[in-house]
Amino acid sequence: ANIFQTAWTGVNERTFVAVKPDGVQRRLVGLILNRFEQKGFKLVGLKLMQASEGLLKDHYIELREKPFYEHLIRYMSSGPVVAMVWQGFNVVKMARKMLGETNPADSLPGTIRGDFCVDVSRNVVHGSDSIQSARREILLWFRQDELICWDESAEPWIYE
Ligand code: UDP
């Protein structure tokens, strides 16, 4: 079955997560991948890329009126990012919890932002904020043939 034809709900729910340029520079990629793997989510897409200004402007289109918008686009294009797609039950909501709040000052210890950053404009990682944004962002960042459908041997130990 084509991954874009299957329903993006239940255990097939997907979200878009990206390690931002500061996260890559600070060698946090492995650690962030590890947290999602350990949680029990399935990796279905992964790539290192230098995001173009066009892609980033599209990605952050809803923030185009914000005073920090241009600054944000510059930050996000200042180096490579690691784009990933994670799949699993409630993955959109749980990934946001694992990331912490937008502002690291409001993020609890134990979250990625709570543990690894202090500045809202250097907050290490992105995660889609809803199922609808996840779908839009995945379609924006990944081609269809870059998302892999695979059987995970641990699945019966992650889901009853
Ligand atoms: N951001 C910023 N200054 C602000 C608010 C946000 O630089 O005052 C940046 C920050 O990197 C954030 C991104 O803009 O992650 C997108 O903001 P959004 O409100 O969508 O937060 P997110 O969904 O990333 O938590």
PDB file of C-alpha atoms and ligand atoms in Angstrom:
ATOM      1  CA  ALA A   1       0.000   0.000   0.000  1.00  0.00           C
ATOM      2  CA  ASN A   2       1.111   3.519  -0.744  1.00  0.00           C
ATOM      3  CA  ILE A   3       2.046   5.323   2.482  1.00  0.00           C
ATOM      4  CA  PHE A   4       0.093   8.403   1.345  1.00  0.00           C
ATOM      5  CA  GLN A   5      -3.071   6.345   0.889  1.00  0.00           C
ATOM      6  CA  THR A   6      -3.050   4.772   4.332  1.00  0.00           C
ATOM      7  CA  ALA A   7      -4.875   6.700   7.073  1.00  0.00           C
ATOM      8  CA  TRP A   8      -2.577   8.855   9.198  1.00  0.00           C
ATOM      9  CA  THR A   9      -4.338   7.850  12.410  1.00  0.00           C
ATOM     10  CA  GLY A  10      -4.012   5.281  15.219  1.00  0.00           C
ATOM     11  CA  VAL A  11      -0.657   3.463  15.110  1.00  0.00           C
ATOM     12  CA  ASN A  12      -0.104   4.981  11.631  1.00  0.00           C
ATOM     13  CA  GLU A  13      -0.144   8.550  12.935  1.00  0.00           C
ATOM     14  CA  ARG A  14       2.936  10.455  11.780  1.00  0.00           C
ATOM     15  CA  THR A  15       4.731  13.596  12.765  1.00  0.00           C
ATOM     16  CA  PHE A  16       7.516  15.734  11.368  1.00  0.00           C
ATOM     17  CA  VAL A  17      10.484  16.376  13.660  1.00  0.00           C
ATOM     18  CA  ALA A  18      13.615  18.292  12.679  1.00  0.00           C
ATOM     19  CA  VAL A  19      16.891  18.853  14.474  1.00  0.00           C
ATOM     20  CA  LYS A  20      17.589  22.535  13.833  1.00  0.00           C
ATOM     21  CA  PRO A  21      21.040  23.875  12.789  1.00  0.00           C
ATOM     22  CA  ASP A  22      22.076  24.508  16.427  1.00  0.00           C
ATOM     23  CA  GLY A  23      21.179  20.921  17.330  1.00  0.00           C
ATOM     24  CA  VAL A  24      23.308  19.594  14.464  1.00  0.00           C
ATOM     25  CA  GLN A  25      26.253  21.887  15.342  1.00  0.00           C
ATOM     26  CA  ARG A  26      26.023  20.853  18.999  1.00  0.00           C
ATOM     27  CA  ARG A  27      26.136  17.108  18.123  1.00  0.00           C
ATOM     28  CA  LEU A  28      22.648  16.444  19.494  1.00  0.00           C
ATOM     29  CA  VAL A  29      21.366  14.489  16.471  1.00  0.00           C
ATOM     30  CA  GLY A  30      22.123  11.004  17.817  1.00  0.00           C
ATOM     31  CA  LEU A  31      20.689  11.830  21.207  1.00  0.00           C
ATOM     32  CA  ILE A  32      17.428  13.163  19.758  1.00  0.00           C
ATOM     33  CA  LEU A  33      17.030  10.170  17.438  1.00  0.00           C
ATOM     34  CA  ASN A  34      17.698   7.953  20.430  1.00  0.00           C
ATOM     35  CA  ARG A  35      14.905   9.506  22.517  1.00  0.00           C
ATOM     36  CA  PHE A  36      12.293   8.833  19.848  1.00  0.00           C
ATOM     37  CA  GLU A  37      13.596   5.301  19.235  1.00  0.00           C
ATOM     38  CA  GLN A  38      13.609   4.508  22.941  1.00  0.00           C
ATOM     39  CA  LYS A  39      10.093   5.875  23.383  1.00  0.00           C
ATOM     40  CA  GLY A  40       8.845   3.259  20.923  1.00  0.00           C
ATOM     41  CA  PHE A  41       8.147   5.312  17.814  1.00  0.00           C
ATOM     42  CA  LYS A  42       9.023   4.027  14.367  1.00  0.00           C
ATOM     43  CA  LEU A  43      11.401   5.968  12.121  1.00  0.00           C
ATOM     44  CA  VAL A  44       9.926   6.163   8.601  1.00  0.00           C
ATOM     45  CA  GLY A  45      11.906   9.080   7.115  1.00  0.00           C
ATOM     46  CA  LEU A  46      15.334  10.614   7.768  1.00  0.00           C
ATOM     47  CA  LYS A  47      17.644  12.997   5.911  1.00  0.00           C
ATOM     48  CA  LEU A  48      20.318  15.625   6.442  1.00  0.00           C
ATOM     49  CA  MET A  49      19.654  18.687   4.344  1.00  0.00           C
ATOM     50  CA  GLN A  50      20.452  22.320   3.831  1.00  0.00           C
ATOM     51  CA  ALA A  51      16.926  23.758   3.740  1.00  0.00           C
ATOM     52  CA  SER A  52      16.324  26.446   1.112  1.00  0.00           C
ATOM     53  CA  GLU A  53      14.849  29.795   2.044  1.00  0.00           C
ATOM     54  CA  GLY A  54      11.769  28.935  -0.028  1.00  0.00           C
ATOM     55  CA  LEU A  55      11.150  25.691   1.842  1.00  0.00           C
ATOM     56  CA  LEU A  56      11.584  27.396   5.220  1.00  0.00           C
ATOM     57  CA  LYS A  57       9.286  30.285   4.327  1.00  0.00           C
ATOM     58  CA  ASP A  58       6.675  27.760   3.310  1.00  0.00           C
ATOM     59  CA  HIS A  59       7.244  25.682   6.439  1.00  0.00           C
ATOM     60  CA  TYR A  60       6.784  28.721   8.715  1.00  0.00           C
ATOM     61  CA  ILE A  61       4.098  30.422   6.589  1.00  0.00           C
ATOM     62  CA  GLU A  62       1.753  30.825   9.563  1.00  0.00           C
ATOM     63  CA  LEU A  63       4.380  32.943  11.352  1.00  0.00           C
ATOM     64  CA  ARG A  64       5.033  35.327   8.435  1.00  0.00           C
ATOM     65  CA  GLU A  65       3.617  38.349  10.300  1.00  0.00           C
ATOM     66  CA  LYS A  66       5.665  37.721  13.458  1.00  0.00           C
ATOM     67  CA  PRO A  67       8.513  40.116  14.279  1.00  0.00           C
ATOM     68  CA  PHE A  68      10.965  37.193  14.560  1.00  0.00           C
ATOM     69  CA  TYR A  69      10.044  35.637  11.173  1.00  0.00           C
ATOM     70  CA  GLU A  70      13.055  36.849   9.084  1.00  0.00           C
ATOM     71  CA  HIS A  71      15.373  36.039  11.967  1.00  0.00           C
ATOM     72  CA  LEU A  72      13.854  32.554  12.222  1.00  0.00           C
ATOM     73  CA  ILE A  73      14.347  31.874   8.494  1.00  0.00           C
ATOM     74  CA  ARG A  74      18.010  32.992   8.797  1.00  0.00           C
ATOM     75  CA  TYR A  75      18.539  30.733  11.831  1.00  0.00           C
ATOM     76  CA  MET A  76      16.953  27.732  10.137  1.00  0.00           C
ATOM     77  CA  SER A  77      19.067  28.195   6.978  1.00  0.00           C
ATOM     78  CA  SER A  78      22.313  28.834   8.866  1.00  0.00           C
ATOM     79  CA  GLY A  79      23.391  25.179   8.572  1.00  0.00           C
ATOM     80  CA  PRO A  80      22.103  21.694   7.867  1.00  0.00           C
ATOM     81  CA  VAL A  81      19.021  20.308   9.568  1.00  0.00           C
ATOM     82  CA  VAL A  82      18.062  16.676  10.135  1.00  0.00           C
ATOM     83  CA  ALA A  83      14.516  16.094   8.936  1.00  0.00           C
ATOM     84  CA  MET A  84      12.672  13.063  10.229  1.00  0.00           C
ATOM     85  CA  VAL A  85       9.267  11.434  10.229  1.00  0.00           C
ATOM     86  CA  TRP A  86       8.202   9.370  13.245  1.00  0.00           C
ATOM     87  CA  GLN A  87       5.188   7.098  13.352  1.00  0.00           C
ATOM     88  CA  GLY A  88       3.107   5.694  16.209  1.00  0.00           C
ATOM     89  CA  PHE A  89       0.036   6.038  18.377  1.00  0.00           C
ATOM     90  CA  ASN A  90      -0.473   9.703  19.466  1.00  0.00           C
ATOM     91  CA  VAL A  91       2.961  10.569  18.065  1.00  0.00           C
ATOM     92  CA  VAL A  92       2.077  14.220  17.299  1.00  0.00           C
ATOM     93  CA  LYS A  93       1.075  15.016  20.868  1.00  0.00           C
ATOM     94  CA  MET A  94       3.761  12.889  22.519  1.00  0.00           C
ATOM     95  CA  ALA A  95       6.552  14.307  20.340  1.00  0.00           C
ATOM     96  CA  ARG A  96       5.528  17.832  21.412  1.00  0.00           C
ATOM     97  CA  LYS A  97       5.681  16.707  25.045  1.00  0.00           C
ATOM     98  CA  MET A  98       9.120  15.187  24.481  1.00  0.00           C
ATOM     99  CA  LEU A  99      10.323  18.470  22.906  1.00  0.00           C
ATOM    100  CA  GLY A 100       9.034  20.716  25.689  1.00  0.00           C
ATOM    101  CA  GLU A 101       7.631  24.231  25.310  1.00  0.00           C
ATOM    102  CA  THR A 102       8.638  26.657  22.534  1.00  0.00           C
ATOM    103  CA  ASN A 103      10.517  28.716  25.106  1.00  0.00           C
ATOM    104  CA  PRO A 104      13.175  26.574  26.837  1.00  0.00           C
ATOM    105  CA  ALA A 105      12.575  28.599  30.025  1.00  0.00           C
ATOM    106  CA  ASP A 106       9.106  27.017  30.236  1.00  0.00           C
ATOM    107  CA  SER A 107      10.315  23.498  29.337  1.00  0.00           C
ATOM    108  CA  LEU A 108      10.563  20.945  32.107  1.00  0.00           C
ATOM    109  CA  PRO A 109      13.798  19.073  32.766  1.00  0.00           C
ATOM    110  CA  GLY A 110      13.524  15.739  30.995  1.00  0.00           C
ATOM    111  CA  THR A 111      12.282  17.335  27.790  1.00  0.00           C
ATOM    112  CA  ILE A 112      14.718  17.944  24.933  1.00  0.00           C
ATOM    113  CA  ARG A 113      14.429  21.732  25.148  1.00  0.00           C
ATOM    114  CA  GLY A 114      14.354  21.574  28.947  1.00  0.00           C
ATOM    115  CA  ASP A 115      17.614  19.643  28.991  1.00  0.00           C
ATOM    116  CA  PHE A 116      19.625  21.096  26.113  1.00  0.00           C
ATOM    117  CA  CYS A 117      18.923  24.771  25.490  1.00  0.00           C
ATOM    118  CA  VAL A 118      18.187  28.140  27.087  1.00  0.00           C
ATOM    119  CA  ASP A 119      17.210  30.513  24.251  1.00  0.00           C
ATOM    120  CA  VAL A 120      13.870  30.482  22.361  1.00  0.00           C
ATOM    121  CA  SER A 121      15.667  31.349  19.123  1.00  0.00           C
ATOM    122  CA  ARG A 122      18.155  28.480  19.622  1.00  0.00           C
ATOM    123  CA  ASN A 123      15.711  25.793  20.711  1.00  0.00           C
ATOM    124  CA  VAL A 124      17.381  22.823  18.980  1.00  0.00           C
ATOM    125  CA  VAL A 125      14.395  20.971  17.575  1.00  0.00           C
ATOM    126  CA  HIS A 126      11.076  21.309  15.716  1.00  0.00           C
ATOM    127  CA  GLY A 127       7.953  19.153  16.027  1.00  0.00           C
ATOM    128  CA  SER A 128       4.582  19.497  14.262  1.00  0.00           C
ATOM    129  CA  ASP A 129       1.885  21.009  16.489  1.00  0.00           C
ATOM    130  CA  SER A 130      -1.145  19.098  15.115  1.00  0.00           C
ATOM    131  CA  ILE A 131      -2.044  16.160  12.878  1.00  0.00           C
ATOM    132  CA  GLN A 132      -2.922  18.621  10.092  1.00  0.00           C
ATOM    133  CA  SER A 133       0.413  20.474  10.360  1.00  0.00           C
ATOM    134  CA  ALA A 134       2.233  17.138  10.483  1.00  0.00           C
ATOM    135  CA  ARG A 135       0.655  16.097   7.193  1.00  0.00           C
ATOM    136  CA  ARG A 136       1.405  19.447   5.568  1.00  0.00           C
ATOM    137  CA  GLU A 137       5.005  19.486   6.813  1.00  0.00           C
ATOM    138  CA  ILE A 138       5.758  15.870   5.841  1.00  0.00           C
ATOM    139  CA  LEU A 139       4.467  16.501   2.312  1.00  0.00           C
ATOM    140  CA  LEU A 140       6.585  19.662   2.184  1.00  0.00           C
ATOM    141  CA  TRP A 141       9.860  18.111   3.372  1.00  0.00           C
ATOM    142  CA  PHE A 142       9.710  14.568   1.989  1.00  0.00           C
ATOM    143  CA  ARG A 143       9.065  12.955  -1.374  1.00  0.00           C
ATOM    144  CA  GLN A 144       6.776   9.970  -1.322  1.00  0.00           C
ATOM    145  CA  ASP A 145       9.616   7.504  -2.086  1.00  0.00           C
ATOM    146  CA  GLU A 146      11.638   8.840   0.855  1.00  0.00           C
ATOM    147  CA  LEU A 147       9.134   7.476   3.389  1.00  0.00           C
ATOM    148  CA  ILE A 148       9.662   3.815   4.164  1.00  0.00           C
ATOM    149  CA  CYS A 149       6.945   1.377   5.214  1.00  0.00           C
ATOM    150  CA  TRP A 150       8.522  -1.397   7.249  1.00  0.00           C
ATOM    151  CA  ASP A 151       7.524  -4.072   9.757  1.00  0.00           C
ATOM    152  CA  GLU A 152       8.945  -3.460  13.179  1.00  0.00           C
ATOM    153  CA  SER A 153       9.856  -6.641  15.074  1.00  0.00           C
ATOM    154  CA  ALA A 154       9.379  -4.960  18.472  1.00  0.00           C
ATOM    155  CA  GLU A 155       5.816  -3.873  17.727  1.00  0.00           C
ATOM    156  CA  PRO A 156       4.061  -6.557  19.855  1.00  0.00           C
ATOM    157  CA  TRP A 157       6.219  -5.385  22.784  1.00  0.00           C
ATOM    158  CA  ILE A 158       5.273  -1.724  22.271  1.00  0.00           C
ATOM    159  CA  TYR A 159       1.552  -2.191  21.554  1.00  0.00           C
ATOM    160  CA  GLU A 160      -0.781  -4.670  23.223  1.00  0.00           C
TER     161      GLU A 160
HETATM  162  N1  UDP B   1      10.725  31.665  17.855  1.00  0.00           N
HETATM  163  C1  UDP B   1      11.568  32.730  18.122  1.00  0.00           C
HETATM  164  N2  UDP B   1      11.113  33.722  18.954  1.00  0.00           N
HETATM  165  C2  UDP B   1       9.876  33.699  19.523  1.00  0.00           C
HETATM  166  C3  UDP B   1       9.027  32.603  19.237  1.00  0.00           C
HETATM  167  C4  UDP B   1       9.480  31.611  18.395  1.00  0.00           C
HETATM  168  O1  UDP B   1      12.685  32.783  17.637  1.00  0.00           O
HETATM  169  O2  UDP B   1       9.540  34.622  20.265  1.00  0.00           O
HETATM  170  C5  UDP B   1      11.202  30.573  16.953  1.00  0.00           C
HETATM  171  C6  UDP B   1      11.538  29.306  17.741  1.00  0.00           C
HETATM  172  O3  UDP B   1      12.679  28.722  17.134  1.00  0.00           O
HETATM  173  C7  UDP B   1      10.306  28.458  17.510  1.00  0.00           C
HETATM  174  C8  UDP B   1       9.920  28.855  16.086  1.00  0.00           C
HETATM  175  O4  UDP B   1      10.186  30.244  16.036  1.00  0.00           O
HETATM  176  O5  UDP B   1      10.584  27.090  17.664  1.00  0.00           O
HETATM  177  C9  UDP B   1       8.498  28.578  15.691  1.00  0.00           C
HETATM  178  O6  UDP B   1       7.627  29.164  16.628  1.00  0.00           O
HETATM  179  P1  UDP B   1       6.310  28.398  17.099  1.00  0.00           P
HETATM  180  O7  UDP B   1       5.508  29.372  17.874  1.00  0.00           O
HETATM  181  O8  UDP B   1       5.668  27.715  15.935  1.00  0.00           O
HETATM  182  O9  UDP B   1       6.893  27.330  18.150  1.00  0.00           O
HETATM  183  P2  UDP B   1       7.160  25.748  18.057  1.00  0.00           P
HETATM  184  O10 UDP B   1       5.971  25.125  17.377  1.00  0.00           O
HETATM  185  O11 UDP B   1       8.449  25.555  17.317  1.00  0.00           O
HETATM  186  O12 UDP B   1       7.281  25.305  19.498  1.00  0.00           O
END
